[in-house]
Amino acid sequence: LRLRGRMRNGRLNVSQSEVVESIHTTSPNHALGEQRQLVMLFNFQDQPNNKPWTADYIRNLLLNDVNQYWQHVSYGQTWITGDFTGWYTLPINSTDCQSNMRLAAENGARALGYNPDSYSHKIYLYPSGGCRSKGGSTWTGTDSSGNFTSSIYLSGTATLYSLAHEF
């Protein structure tokens, strides 16, 4: 972009502009297009009634609020879709810090008819407590076929900020 004009009080008053070069890329960008998620809402066997959010609240938060945010900041190039398991209870305690929570959560989703292996993006959403402090983290990588994958872990927090930030 080439701009012409005069500086006045620290601002450029543009009188003429032109595009001098347009850059196009042919490399795939995993952050563009549909971002299909599997959202797993679960709690622990020592706190089976601890469900701090409704499934509808989470669905609305992700598919409306977070989706609108990412559509806006990506100029319509990124949008979110997803499947939601609803609440289920893992066969581990919230204080069991040695357990494989990811595997237990994915096995719980399988028991409900979902195949976590068919999703590149997974969100693990659960109440905080025990050895699982409140907060979030995102892990990214590639699967055995070289496809981009992401796993978002949100413990005790489900807000527009926390989900949009970790997304």
PDB file of C-alpha atoms in Angstrom:
ATOM      1  CA  LEU A   1       0.000   0.000   0.000  1.00  0.00           C
ATOM      2  CA  ARG A   2       1.413   3.395  -0.960  1.00  0.00           C
ATOM      3  CA  LEU A   3       0.023   6.485   0.752  1.00  0.00           C
ATOM      4  CA  ARG A   4       0.655  10.142  -0.075  1.00  0.00           C
ATOM      5  CA  GLY A   5      -0.284  13.123   1.988  1.00  0.00           C
ATOM      6  CA  ARG A   6       0.944  15.598   4.554  1.00  0.00           C
ATOM      7  CA  MET A   7       1.768  15.209   8.207  1.00  0.00           C
ATOM      8  CA  ARG A   8      -0.080  17.609  10.465  1.00  0.00           C
ATOM      9  CA  ASN A   9      -0.034  17.458  14.279  1.00  0.00           C
ATOM     10  CA  GLY A  10       1.398  13.932  14.212  1.00  0.00           C
ATOM     11  CA  ARG A  11      -1.245  12.593  11.805  1.00  0.00           C
ATOM     12  CA  LEU A  12      -1.006  11.708   8.147  1.00  0.00           C
ATOM     13  CA  ASN A  13      -3.723  13.363   6.090  1.00  0.00           C
ATOM     14  CA  VAL A  14      -3.949  10.999   3.109  1.00  0.00           C
ATOM     15  CA  SER A  15      -4.535  12.606  -0.254  1.00  0.00           C
ATOM     16  CA  GLN A  16      -3.777   9.576  -2.435  1.00  0.00           C
ATOM     17  CA  SER A  17      -3.465   5.812  -1.947  1.00  0.00           C
ATOM     18  CA  GLU A  18      -2.745   2.819  -4.160  1.00  0.00           C
ATOM     19  CA  VAL A  19      -2.052  -0.890  -3.807  1.00  0.00           C
ATOM     20  CA  VAL A  20       1.441  -1.535  -5.112  1.00  0.00           C
ATOM     21  CA  GLU A  21       1.629  -5.267  -4.475  1.00  0.00           C
ATOM     22  CA  SER A  22      -0.856  -7.896  -3.427  1.00  0.00           C
ATOM     23  CA  ILE A  23       0.545 -10.886  -1.573  1.00  0.00           C
ATOM     24  CA  HIS A  24      -1.197 -14.244  -1.873  1.00  0.00           C
ATOM     25  CA  THR A  25      -0.176 -17.444  -0.166  1.00  0.00           C
ATOM     26  CA  THR A  26      -0.910 -20.982  -1.203  1.00  0.00           C
ATOM     27  CA  SER A  27       0.057 -22.543   2.121  1.00  0.00           C
ATOM     28  CA  PRO A  28      -2.844 -23.928   4.153  1.00  0.00           C
ATOM     29  CA  ASN A  29      -3.672 -22.076   7.348  1.00  0.00           C
ATOM     30  CA  HIS A  30      -5.296 -24.278   9.985  1.00  0.00           C
ATOM     31  CA  ALA A  31      -6.797 -21.233  11.723  1.00  0.00           C
ATOM     32  CA  LEU A  32      -8.999 -20.298   8.779  1.00  0.00           C
ATOM     33  CA  GLY A  33     -12.346 -21.792   7.852  1.00  0.00           C
ATOM     34  CA  GLU A  34     -14.572 -23.994   9.975  1.00  0.00           C
ATOM     35  CA  GLN A  35     -13.187 -24.861  13.415  1.00  0.00           C
ATOM     36  CA  ARG A  36     -15.205 -27.927  14.473  1.00  0.00           C
ATOM     37  CA  GLN A  37     -14.990 -28.707  18.188  1.00  0.00           C
ATOM     38  CA  LEU A  38     -15.945 -31.563  20.474  1.00  0.00           C
ATOM     39  CA  VAL A  39     -16.927 -29.958  23.765  1.00  0.00           C
ATOM     40  CA  MET A  40     -16.800 -32.366  26.703  1.00  0.00           C
ATOM     41  CA  LEU A  41     -18.504 -31.248  29.927  1.00  0.00           C
ATOM     42  CA  PHE A  42     -17.594 -33.510  32.803  1.00  0.00           C
ATOM     43  CA  ASN A  43     -17.153 -33.663  36.554  1.00  0.00           C
ATOM     44  CA  PHE A  44     -15.604 -36.173  38.972  1.00  0.00           C
ATOM     45  CA  GLN A  45     -16.990 -39.142  40.891  1.00  0.00           C
ATOM     46  CA  ASP A  46     -16.366 -37.482  44.274  1.00  0.00           C
ATOM     47  CA  GLN A  47     -18.429 -34.445  43.133  1.00  0.00           C
ATOM     48  CA  PRO A  48     -21.043 -35.792  40.699  1.00  0.00           C
ATOM     49  CA  ASN A  49     -23.440 -32.877  41.244  1.00  0.00           C
ATOM     50  CA  ASN A  50     -20.826 -30.173  40.638  1.00  0.00           C
ATOM     51  CA  LYS A  51     -22.064 -28.674  37.379  1.00  0.00           C
ATOM     52  CA  PRO A  52     -21.262 -24.948  37.503  1.00  0.00           C
ATOM     53  CA  TRP A  53     -22.733 -24.206  34.039  1.00  0.00           C
ATOM     54  CA  THR A  54     -25.599 -25.550  32.009  1.00  0.00           C
ATOM     55  CA  ALA A  55     -24.888 -27.238  28.695  1.00  0.00           C
ATOM     56  CA  ASP A  56     -27.030 -24.563  26.995  1.00  0.00           C
ATOM     57  CA  TYR A  57     -24.911 -21.778  28.517  1.00  0.00           C
ATOM     58  CA  ILE A  58     -21.711 -23.383  27.153  1.00  0.00           C
ATOM     59  CA  ARG A  59     -23.273 -24.024  23.731  1.00  0.00           C
ATOM     60  CA  ASN A  60     -24.458 -20.403  23.492  1.00  0.00           C
ATOM     61  CA  LEU A  61     -21.121 -19.073  24.746  1.00  0.00           C
ATOM     62  CA  LEU A  62     -19.115 -20.985  22.131  1.00  0.00           C
ATOM     63  CA  LEU A  63     -21.418 -20.946  19.108  1.00  0.00           C
ATOM     64  CA  ASN A  64     -22.666 -17.388  19.551  1.00  0.00           C
ATOM     65  CA  ASP A  65     -20.346 -15.174  21.627  1.00  0.00           C
ATOM     66  CA  VAL A  66     -16.945 -16.759  20.921  1.00  0.00           C
ATOM     67  CA  ASN A  67     -17.908 -17.533  17.333  1.00  0.00           C
ATOM     68  CA  GLN A  68     -18.958 -13.907  16.715  1.00  0.00           C
ATOM     69  CA  TYR A  69     -15.700 -12.669  18.232  1.00  0.00           C
ATOM     70  CA  TRP A  70     -13.536 -14.904  16.006  1.00  0.00           C
ATOM     71  CA  GLN A  71     -15.599 -14.127  12.900  1.00  0.00           C
ATOM     72  CA  HIS A  72     -15.112 -10.421  13.592  1.00  0.00           C
ATOM     73  CA  VAL A  73     -11.344 -10.484  14.247  1.00  0.00           C
ATOM     74  CA  SER A  74     -10.713 -12.846  11.299  1.00  0.00           C
ATOM     75  CA  TYR A  75     -12.807 -10.748   8.893  1.00  0.00           C
ATOM     76  CA  GLY A  76     -15.202 -13.662   8.443  1.00  0.00           C
ATOM     77  CA  GLN A  77     -12.475 -16.194   7.630  1.00  0.00           C
ATOM     78  CA  THR A  78     -12.841 -18.287  10.830  1.00  0.00           C
ATOM     79  CA  TRP A  79     -16.022 -19.702  12.335  1.00  0.00           C
ATOM     80  CA  ILE A  80     -16.813 -22.221  15.033  1.00  0.00           C
ATOM     81  CA  THR A  81     -19.084 -25.247  14.927  1.00  0.00           C
ATOM     82  CA  GLY A  82     -19.229 -28.105  17.356  1.00  0.00           C
ATOM     83  CA  ASP A  83     -20.792 -31.015  19.122  1.00  0.00           C
ATOM     84  CA  PHE A  84     -21.520 -30.983  22.848  1.00  0.00           C
ATOM     85  CA  THR A  85     -21.601 -34.056  25.050  1.00  0.00           C
ATOM     86  CA  GLY A  86     -23.609 -32.605  27.920  1.00  0.00           C
ATOM     87  CA  TRP A  87     -22.535 -33.417  31.484  1.00  0.00           C
ATOM     88  CA  TYR A  88     -21.113 -36.782  32.475  1.00  0.00           C
ATOM     89  CA  THR A  89     -19.091 -38.033  35.444  1.00  0.00           C
ATOM     90  CA  LEU A  90     -15.559 -39.401  35.145  1.00  0.00           C
ATOM     91  CA  PRO A  91     -14.671 -42.497  37.202  1.00  0.00           C
ATOM     92  CA  ILE A  92     -11.860 -40.585  38.944  1.00  0.00           C
ATOM     93  CA  ASN A  93     -11.764 -38.242  41.931  1.00  0.00           C
ATOM     94  CA  SER A  94     -11.043 -34.538  41.627  1.00  0.00           C
ATOM     95  CA  THR A  95      -8.118 -35.071  44.028  1.00  0.00           C
ATOM     96  CA  ASP A  96      -6.526 -37.833  41.915  1.00  0.00           C
ATOM     97  CA  CYS A  97      -3.667 -35.920  40.321  1.00  0.00           C
ATOM     98  CA  GLN A  98      -2.059 -39.026  38.799  1.00  0.00           C
ATOM     99  CA  SER A  99      -5.033 -40.119  36.684  1.00  0.00           C
ATOM    100  CA  ASN A 100      -5.241 -39.634  32.932  1.00  0.00           C
ATOM    101  CA  MET A 101      -8.113 -37.155  32.852  1.00  0.00           C
ATOM    102  CA  ARG A 102      -7.923 -36.692  29.075  1.00  0.00           C
ATOM    103  CA  LEU A 103      -8.303 -40.419  28.416  1.00  0.00           C
ATOM    104  CA  ALA A 104     -11.123 -40.733  30.966  1.00  0.00           C
ATOM    105  CA  ALA A 105     -12.926 -37.748  29.409  1.00  0.00           C
ATOM    106  CA  GLU A 106     -12.576 -39.133  25.888  1.00  0.00           C
ATOM    107  CA  ASN A 107     -13.759 -42.575  27.013  1.00  0.00           C
ATOM    108  CA  GLY A 108     -16.789 -40.914  28.616  1.00  0.00           C
ATOM    109  CA  ALA A 109     -17.544 -39.137  25.339  1.00  0.00           C
ATOM    110  CA  ARG A 110     -17.232 -42.456  23.479  1.00  0.00           C
ATOM    111  CA  ALA A 111     -19.730 -44.019  25.888  1.00  0.00           C
ATOM    112  CA  LEU A 112     -22.158 -41.244  24.897  1.00  0.00           C
ATOM    113  CA  GLY A 113     -21.719 -41.999  21.179  1.00  0.00           C
ATOM    114  CA  TYR A 114     -19.053 -39.446  20.215  1.00  0.00           C
ATOM    115  CA  ASN A 115     -15.751 -40.356  18.589  1.00  0.00           C
ATOM    116  CA  PRO A 116     -13.131 -37.909  19.914  1.00  0.00           C
ATOM    117  CA  ASP A 117     -10.628 -39.195  17.349  1.00  0.00           C
ATOM    118  CA  SER A 118     -12.706 -37.651  14.549  1.00  0.00           C
ATOM    119  CA  TYR A 119     -12.240 -34.109  15.931  1.00  0.00           C
ATOM    120  CA  SER A 120      -9.129 -32.004  15.412  1.00  0.00           C
ATOM    121  CA  HIS A 121     -10.234 -29.610  18.143  1.00  0.00           C
ATOM    122  CA  LYS A 122     -11.345 -30.728  21.610  1.00  0.00           C
ATOM    123  CA  ILE A 123     -12.480 -28.702  24.591  1.00  0.00           C
ATOM    124  CA  TYR A 124     -12.342 -30.307  28.053  1.00  0.00           C
ATOM    125  CA  LEU A 125     -14.513 -28.272  30.421  1.00  0.00           C
ATOM    126  CA  TYR A 126     -14.789 -29.215  34.082  1.00  0.00           C
ATOM    127  CA  PRO A 127     -15.178 -27.720  37.575  1.00  0.00           C
ATOM    128  CA  SER A 128     -12.043 -26.737  39.461  1.00  0.00           C
ATOM    129  CA  GLY A 129     -11.135 -28.404  42.712  1.00  0.00           C
ATOM    130  CA  GLY A 130      -8.704 -30.857  44.194  1.00  0.00           C
ATOM    131  CA  CYS A 131      -5.489 -30.728  42.206  1.00  0.00           C
ATOM    132  CA  ARG A 132      -7.165 -28.977  39.309  1.00  0.00           C
ATOM    133  CA  SER A 133      -6.897 -25.253  39.942  1.00  0.00           C
ATOM    134  CA  LYS A 134      -9.055 -22.702  38.179  1.00  0.00           C
ATOM    135  CA  GLY A 135      -7.771 -21.600  34.794  1.00  0.00           C
ATOM    136  CA  GLY A 136      -7.120 -22.736  31.276  1.00  0.00           C
ATOM    137  CA  SER A 137      -4.476 -24.046  28.942  1.00  0.00           C
ATOM    138  CA  THR A 138      -4.248 -24.968  25.290  1.00  0.00           C
ATOM    139  CA  TRP A 139      -2.107 -27.705  23.791  1.00  0.00           C
ATOM    140  CA  THR A 140      -1.478 -27.873  20.063  1.00  0.00           C
ATOM    141  CA  GLY A 141       0.279 -30.392  17.861  1.00  0.00           C
ATOM    142  CA  THR A 142      -0.204 -32.694  14.925  1.00  0.00           C
ATOM    143  CA  ASP A 143      -1.756 -36.128  14.665  1.00  0.00           C
ATOM    144  CA  SER A 144      -0.138 -39.162  13.029  1.00  0.00           C
ATOM    145  CA  SER A 145      -1.280 -37.900   9.600  1.00  0.00           C
ATOM    146  CA  GLY A 146       0.259 -34.459  10.113  1.00  0.00           C
ATOM    147  CA  ASN A 147      -3.065 -32.678  10.724  1.00  0.00           C
ATOM    148  CA  PHE A 148      -3.147 -29.788  13.199  1.00  0.00           C
ATOM    149  CA  THR A 149      -4.846 -30.596  16.535  1.00  0.00           C
ATOM    150  CA  SER A 150      -5.737 -28.541  19.584  1.00  0.00           C
ATOM    151  CA  SER A 151      -6.903 -29.415  23.069  1.00  0.00           C
ATOM    152  CA  ILE A 152      -8.319 -26.739  25.350  1.00  0.00           C
ATOM    153  CA  TYR A 153      -8.549 -27.477  29.074  1.00  0.00           C
ATOM    154  CA  LEU A 154     -10.775 -25.128  31.100  1.00  0.00           C
ATOM    155  CA  SER A 155     -11.017 -25.795  34.816  1.00  0.00           C
ATOM    156  CA  GLY A 156     -13.663 -23.868  36.717  1.00  0.00           C
ATOM    157  CA  THR A 157     -13.932 -21.054  34.217  1.00  0.00           C
ATOM    158  CA  ALA A 158     -16.305 -20.577  31.308  1.00  0.00           C
ATOM    159  CA  THR A 159     -16.460 -16.966  30.182  1.00  0.00           C
ATOM    160  CA  LEU A 160     -16.165 -15.239  26.840  1.00  0.00           C
ATOM    161  CA  TYR A 161     -12.666 -14.132  27.822  1.00  0.00           C
ATOM    162  CA  SER A 162     -11.422 -17.531  28.974  1.00  0.00           C
ATOM    163  CA  LEU A 163     -12.817 -19.471  26.024  1.00  0.00           C
ATOM    164  CA  ALA A 164     -11.936 -16.913  23.322  1.00  0.00           C
ATOM    165  CA  HIS A 165      -8.439 -16.555  24.809  1.00  0.00           C
ATOM    166  CA  GLU A 166      -7.727 -20.285  24.896  1.00  0.00           C
ATOM    167  CA  PHE A 167      -9.336 -20.842  21.486  1.00  0.00           C
TER     168      PHE A 167
END
